[in-house]
PDB file of C-alpha atoms in Angstrom:
ATOM      1  CA  MET A 151      18.416  35.063 -26.749  1.00 58.00           C
ATOM      2  CA  LYS A 152      15.430  32.753 -26.260  1.00 62.00           C
ATOM      3  CA  LYS A 153      17.800  29.764 -25.991  1.00 65.00           C
ATOM      4  CA  ILE A 154      19.870  31.480 -23.301  1.00 61.00           C
ATOM      5  CA  PHE A 155      16.732  32.419 -21.344  1.00 51.00           C
ATOM      6  CA  ALA A 156      15.388  28.840 -21.598  1.00 54.00           C
ATOM      7  CA  LEU A 157      18.744  27.425 -20.483  1.00 49.00           C
ATOM      8  CA  PHE A 158      18.880  29.878 -17.565  1.00 51.00           C
ATOM      9  CA  THR A 159      15.315  28.913 -16.511  1.00 53.00           C
ATOM     10  CA  VAL A 160      16.113  25.168 -16.627  1.00 51.00           C
ATOM     11  CA  LEU A 161      19.298  25.768 -14.629  1.00 50.00           C
ATOM     12  CA  CYS A 162      17.401  27.772 -11.960  1.00 50.00           C
ATOM     13  CA  LEU A 163      14.749  25.047 -11.664  1.00 51.00           C
ATOM     14  CA  ALA A 164      17.419  22.360 -11.301  1.00 53.00           C
ATOM     15  CA  VAL A 165      19.221  24.323  -8.571  1.00 52.00           C
ATOM     16  CA  SER A 166      15.983  24.976  -6.669  1.00 55.00           C
ATOM     17  CA  PHE A 167      15.018  21.273  -6.934  1.00 52.00           C
ATOM     18  CA  VAL A 168      18.389  20.144  -5.529  1.00 49.00           C
ATOM     19  CA  THR A 169      18.186  22.748  -2.745  1.00 48.00           C
ATOM     20  CA  ALA A 170      14.656  21.633  -1.828  1.00 47.00           C
ATOM     21  CA  GLN A 171      15.857  18.028  -1.633  1.00 46.00           C
ATOM     22  CA  ASP A 172      18.602  19.012   0.811  1.00 45.00           C
ATOM     23  CA  GLU A 173      16.107  20.729   3.114  1.00 45.00           C
ATOM     24  CA  ALA A 174      13.748  17.737   3.321  1.00 43.00           C
ATOM     25  CA  PRO A 175      14.143  15.753   6.538  1.00 45.00           C
ATOM     26  CA  SER A 176      16.042  12.508   6.211  1.00 49.00           C
ATOM     27  CA  PRO A 177      13.995   9.369   6.845  1.00 50.00           C
ATOM     28  CA  THR A 178      15.755   8.768  10.175  1.00 56.00           C
ATOM     29  CA  GLU A 179      15.098  12.232  11.614  1.00 86.00           C
ATOM     30  CA  GLY A 180      12.576  11.960  14.380  1.00 94.00           C
ATOM     31  CA  PRO A 181      11.275   8.602  15.625  1.00 96.00           C
ATOM     32  CA  MET A 182      11.309   5.606  13.275  1.00 96.00           C
ATOM     33  CA  MET A 183      10.069   2.059  13.961  1.00 96.00           C
ATOM     34  CA  GLU A 184      11.972  -0.793  12.387  1.00 97.00           C
ATOM     35  CA  PHE A 185      10.279  -4.189  12.801  1.00 97.00           C
ATOM     36  CA  GLU A 186      11.904  -7.612  12.609  1.00 97.00           C
ATOM     37  CA  THR A 187       8.813  -8.605  10.601  1.00 97.00           C
ATOM     38  CA  LEU A 188       5.548  -6.890   9.677  1.00 98.00           C
ATOM     39  CA  GLU A 189       3.581 -10.161   9.440  1.00 98.00           C
ATOM     40  CA  ILE A 190       3.470 -13.197  11.696  1.00 98.00           C
ATOM     41  CA  ASP A 191       2.097 -16.501  10.421  1.00 97.00           C
ATOM     42  CA  TYR A 192       0.534 -18.683  13.123  1.00 96.00           C
ATOM     43  CA  GLY A 193       0.511 -21.546  10.655  1.00 96.00           C
ATOM     44  CA  THR A 194      -2.116 -24.237  11.262  1.00 96.00           C
ATOM     45  CA  ILE A 195      -2.975 -24.426  14.953  1.00 95.00           C
ATOM     46  CA  GLU A 196      -5.553 -26.281  17.026  1.00 95.00           C
ATOM     47  CA  GLN A 197      -8.579 -24.572  18.475  1.00 94.00           C
ATOM     48  CA  GLY A 198      -7.718 -23.097  21.899  1.00 93.00           C
ATOM     49  CA  SER A 199      -3.956 -22.911  21.195  1.00 94.00           C
ATOM     50  CA  ASP A 200      -1.690 -20.180  22.564  1.00 93.00           C
ATOM     51  CA  PRO A 201      -3.086 -16.912  21.166  1.00 94.00           C
ATOM     52  CA  LEU A 202      -0.027 -14.696  21.824  1.00 97.00           C
ATOM     53  CA  ARG A 203       2.448 -13.556  19.177  1.00 97.00           C
ATOM     54  CA  VAL A 204       5.079 -10.810  19.572  1.00 98.00           C
ATOM     55  CA  PHE A 205       6.262  -8.172  17.110  1.00 98.00           C
ATOM     56  CA  ASN A 206       9.742  -6.919  18.047  1.00 98.00           C
ATOM     57  CA  PHE A 207      10.903  -3.519  16.865  1.00 98.00           C
ATOM     58  CA  THR A 208      13.605  -0.923  17.455  1.00 98.00           C
ATOM     59  CA  ASN A 209      13.433   2.867  17.351  1.00 97.00           C
ATOM     60  CA  LYS A 210      16.019   3.588  14.636  1.00 96.00           C
ATOM     61  CA  GLY A 211      15.221   7.309  14.665  1.00 95.00           C
ATOM     62  CA  THR A 212      16.779  10.258  16.448  1.00 96.00           C
ATOM     63  CA  GLU A 213      13.912  11.121  18.824  1.00 96.00           C
ATOM     64  CA  PRO A 214      11.749   9.154  21.282  1.00 97.00           C
ATOM     65  CA  LEU A 215       8.978   7.094  19.692  1.00 97.00           C
ATOM     66  CA  GLN A 216       5.502   7.190  21.196  1.00 97.00           C
ATOM     67  CA  ILE A 217       2.767   4.723  20.246  1.00 97.00           C
ATOM     68  CA  THR A 218      -0.482   6.504  21.035  1.00 96.00           C
ATOM     69  CA  HIS A 219      -2.905   3.809  19.889  1.00 96.00           C
ATOM     70  CA  ALA A 220      -3.068   0.282  18.450  1.00 97.00           C
ATOM     71  CA  LYS A 221      -6.286  -1.187  17.064  1.00 96.00           C
ATOM     72  CA  GLY A 222      -7.047  -4.669  15.771  1.00 96.00           C
ATOM     73  CA  SER A 223      -9.147  -5.049  12.640  1.00 94.00           C
ATOM     74  CA  CYS A 224     -11.803  -6.828  14.733  1.00 92.00           C
ATOM     75  CA  GLY A 225     -12.548  -7.709  18.335  1.00 92.00           C
ATOM     76  CA  CYS A 226     -10.830 -11.084  17.952  1.00 93.00           C
ATOM     77  CA  THR A 227      -7.413  -9.396  17.614  1.00 95.00           C
ATOM     78  CA  VAL A 228      -6.181  -7.618  20.734  1.00 96.00           C
ATOM     79  CA  PRO A 229      -2.880  -5.681  20.729  1.00 97.00           C
ATOM     80  CA  LYS A 230      -0.874  -4.613  23.782  1.00 97.00           C
ATOM     81  CA  TRP A 231       1.767  -1.921  23.211  1.00 98.00           C
ATOM     82  CA  PRO A 232       4.249   0.036  25.318  1.00 97.00           C
ATOM     83  CA  LYS A 233       2.708   3.202  26.731  1.00 96.00           C
ATOM     84  CA  GLU A 234       6.047   4.815  27.667  1.00 97.00           C
ATOM     85  CA  PRO A 235       8.347   6.441  25.076  1.00 97.00           C
ATOM     86  CA  ILE A 236      10.874   4.225  23.297  1.00 97.00           C
ATOM     87  CA  PHE A 237      14.141   6.138  23.070  1.00 97.00           C
ATOM     88  CA  PRO A 238      16.466   6.057  20.033  1.00 97.00           C
ATOM     89  CA  GLY A 239      18.224   2.689  19.797  1.00 96.00           C
ATOM     90  CA  GLU A 240      15.849   1.017  22.266  1.00 97.00           C
ATOM     91  CA  ALA A 241      13.975  -2.167  21.409  1.00 98.00           C
ATOM     92  CA  ALA A 242      10.389  -2.882  22.434  1.00 98.00           C
ATOM     93  CA  LYS A 243       7.541  -5.240  21.523  1.00 98.00           C
ATOM     94  CA  ILE A 244       3.890  -5.272  20.604  1.00 98.00           C
ATOM     95  CA  GLU A 245       1.946  -8.296  21.795  1.00 98.00           C
ATOM     96  CA  VAL A 246      -0.985  -9.465  19.682  1.00 98.00           C
ATOM     97  CA  ARG A 247      -3.547 -12.020  20.848  1.00 97.00           C
ATOM     98  CA  TYR A 248      -5.900 -13.728  18.417  1.00 96.00           C
ATOM     99  CA  ASP A 249      -9.039 -15.538  19.618  1.00 95.00           C
ATOM    100  CA  THR A 250      -8.019 -19.111  18.797  1.00 94.00           C
ATOM    101  CA  LYS A 251     -11.497 -20.408  19.660  1.00 93.00           C
ATOM    102  CA  ARG A 252     -12.629 -19.156  16.228  1.00 93.00           C
ATOM    103  CA  MET A 253     -12.109 -21.815  13.592  1.00 94.00           C
ATOM    104  CA  GLY A 254     -10.978 -21.256  10.018  1.00 96.00           C
ATOM    105  CA  LYS A 255      -8.416 -19.221   8.136  1.00 97.00           C
ATOM    106  CA  PHE A 256      -7.738 -15.687   9.280  1.00 97.00           C
ATOM    107  CA  PHE A 257      -5.832 -12.569   8.239  1.00 97.00           C
ATOM    108  CA  LYS A 258      -6.007  -9.674  10.686  1.00 97.00           C
ATOM    109  CA  ARG A 259      -4.337  -6.269  10.827  1.00 98.00           C
ATOM    110  CA  VAL A 260      -3.257  -4.097  13.719  1.00 98.00           C
ATOM    111  CA  THR A 261      -3.057  -0.393  12.906  1.00 97.00           C
ATOM    112  CA  LEU A 262      -0.599   1.631  14.978  1.00 97.00           C
ATOM    113  CA  THR A 263      -0.801   5.363  15.549  1.00 96.00           C
ATOM    114  CA  THR A 264       2.605   6.828  16.437  1.00 96.00           C
ATOM    115  CA  ASN A 265       4.504  10.098  16.388  1.00 96.00           C
ATOM    116  CA  GLU A 266       6.511   8.973  13.331  1.00 95.00           C
ATOM    117  CA  ASN A 267       6.503  10.880  10.054  1.00 91.00           C
ATOM    118  CA  VAL A 268       4.068   8.306   8.611  1.00 88.00           C
ATOM    119  CA  GLU A 269       0.295   8.548   8.970  1.00 82.00           C
ATOM    120  CA  LYS A 270      -0.280   4.980  10.201  1.00 90.00           C
ATOM    121  CA  ARG A 271       1.739   1.806  10.486  1.00 95.00           C
ATOM    122  CA  VAL A 272       0.181  -1.643   9.942  1.00 97.00           C
ATOM    123  CA  ILE A 273       1.319  -5.067  11.155  1.00 98.00           C
ATOM    124  CA  SER A 274      -0.593  -8.285  10.491  1.00 98.00           C
ATOM    125  CA  ILE A 275      -1.179 -11.858  11.589  1.00 98.00           C
ATOM    126  CA  LYS A 276      -2.483 -14.817   9.634  1.00 97.00           C
ATOM    127  CA  GLY A 277      -3.048 -18.523  10.020  1.00 97.00           C
ATOM    128  CA  GLU A 278      -5.673 -21.214  10.313  1.00 97.00           C
ATOM    129  CA  VAL A 279      -7.411 -22.598  13.387  1.00 96.00           C
ATOM    130  CA  VAL A 280      -8.563 -26.224  13.078  1.00 96.00           C
ATOM    131  CA  LYS A 281     -10.773 -28.256  15.385  1.00 93.00           C
ATOM    132  CA  LYS A 282      -8.946 -29.705  18.361  1.00 86.00           C
ATOM    133  CA  LEU A 283      -8.746 -33.487  18.288  1.00 81.00           C
ATOM    134  CA  GLU A 284     -10.871 -35.065  20.976  1.00 74.00           C
ATOM    135  CA  GLU A 285      -9.002 -36.950  23.670  1.00 68.00           C
ATOM    136  CA  PRO A 286     -10.003 -40.586  24.206  1.00 65.00           C
ATOM    137  CA  GLU A 287     -12.149 -41.248  27.222  1.00 65.00           C
ATOM    138  CA  ALA A 288     -10.445 -42.632  30.330  1.00 61.00           C
ATOM    139  CA  ILE A 289     -10.908 -46.275  31.337  1.00 60.00           C
ATOM    140  CA  PRO A 290     -13.841 -46.583  33.765  1.00 58.00           C
ATOM    141  CA  GLU A 291     -12.853 -47.478  37.326  1.00 62.00           C
ATOM    142  CA  SER A 292     -15.058 -50.587  37.350  1.00 62.00           C
ATOM    143  CA  ALA A 293     -13.367 -52.097  34.293  1.00 55.00           C
ATOM    144  CA  PRO A 294     -11.078 -55.058  34.958  1.00 57.00           C
ATOM    145  CA  SER A 295      -7.411 -54.171  34.769  1.00 56.00           C
ATOM    146  CA  ILE A 296      -5.302 -55.755  32.075  1.00 58.00           C
ATOM    147  CA  PHE A 297      -2.259 -55.064  34.229  1.00 55.00           C
ATOM    148  CA  THR A 298      -2.661 -57.812  36.838  1.00 56.00           C
ATOM    149  CA  SER A 299       0.211 -59.909  38.063  1.00 55.00           C
ATOM    150  CA  PRO A 300       0.320 -63.622  37.181  1.00 57.00           C
ATOM    151  CA  GLY A 301      -1.801 -65.658  39.526  1.00 57.00           C
ATOM    152  CA  ASP A 302      -3.776 -62.585  40.618  1.00 55.00           C
ATOM    153  CA  ASN A 303      -7.470 -63.108  40.055  1.00 57.00           C
ATOM    154  CA  GLY A 304      -8.284 -59.455  40.702  1.00 52.00           C
ATOM    155  CA  ASN A 305     -10.029 -60.151  44.027  1.00 56.00           C
ATOM    156  CA  ASN A 306      -7.447 -58.480  46.257  1.00 52.00           C
TER     157      ASN A 306
END
């Protein structure tokens, strides 16, 4: 009798577990961001280079996606995000600017707050900013020209 009761209990638990799994929302119910990439590598760039990089994404969910906030991990990383809802199937972008006047290696995060079923979403940038090579000085106006025509003594 104990074996039958134990078997019945295990069977009831299994059925309730399977039923609970069926009631859980599927991952695509509601809004769902799908990024082309979660990390962008600037590579090695010169000081003062173009600071803008773009994260492209699509709402693969079943309801409009709303990004309520985006915050860089420091003041040198500034995100710009769409303020209007992104409807299912629509693509959008998040622009991230890094202060390329700061030299050295960097790894920065942007934390997104959305109406998805996840607490927070994080995208990141990385790279290295090196000192910009100095341009050679221009030839002074008073210097004699090396581009004179034959027979020209430069007194014209």
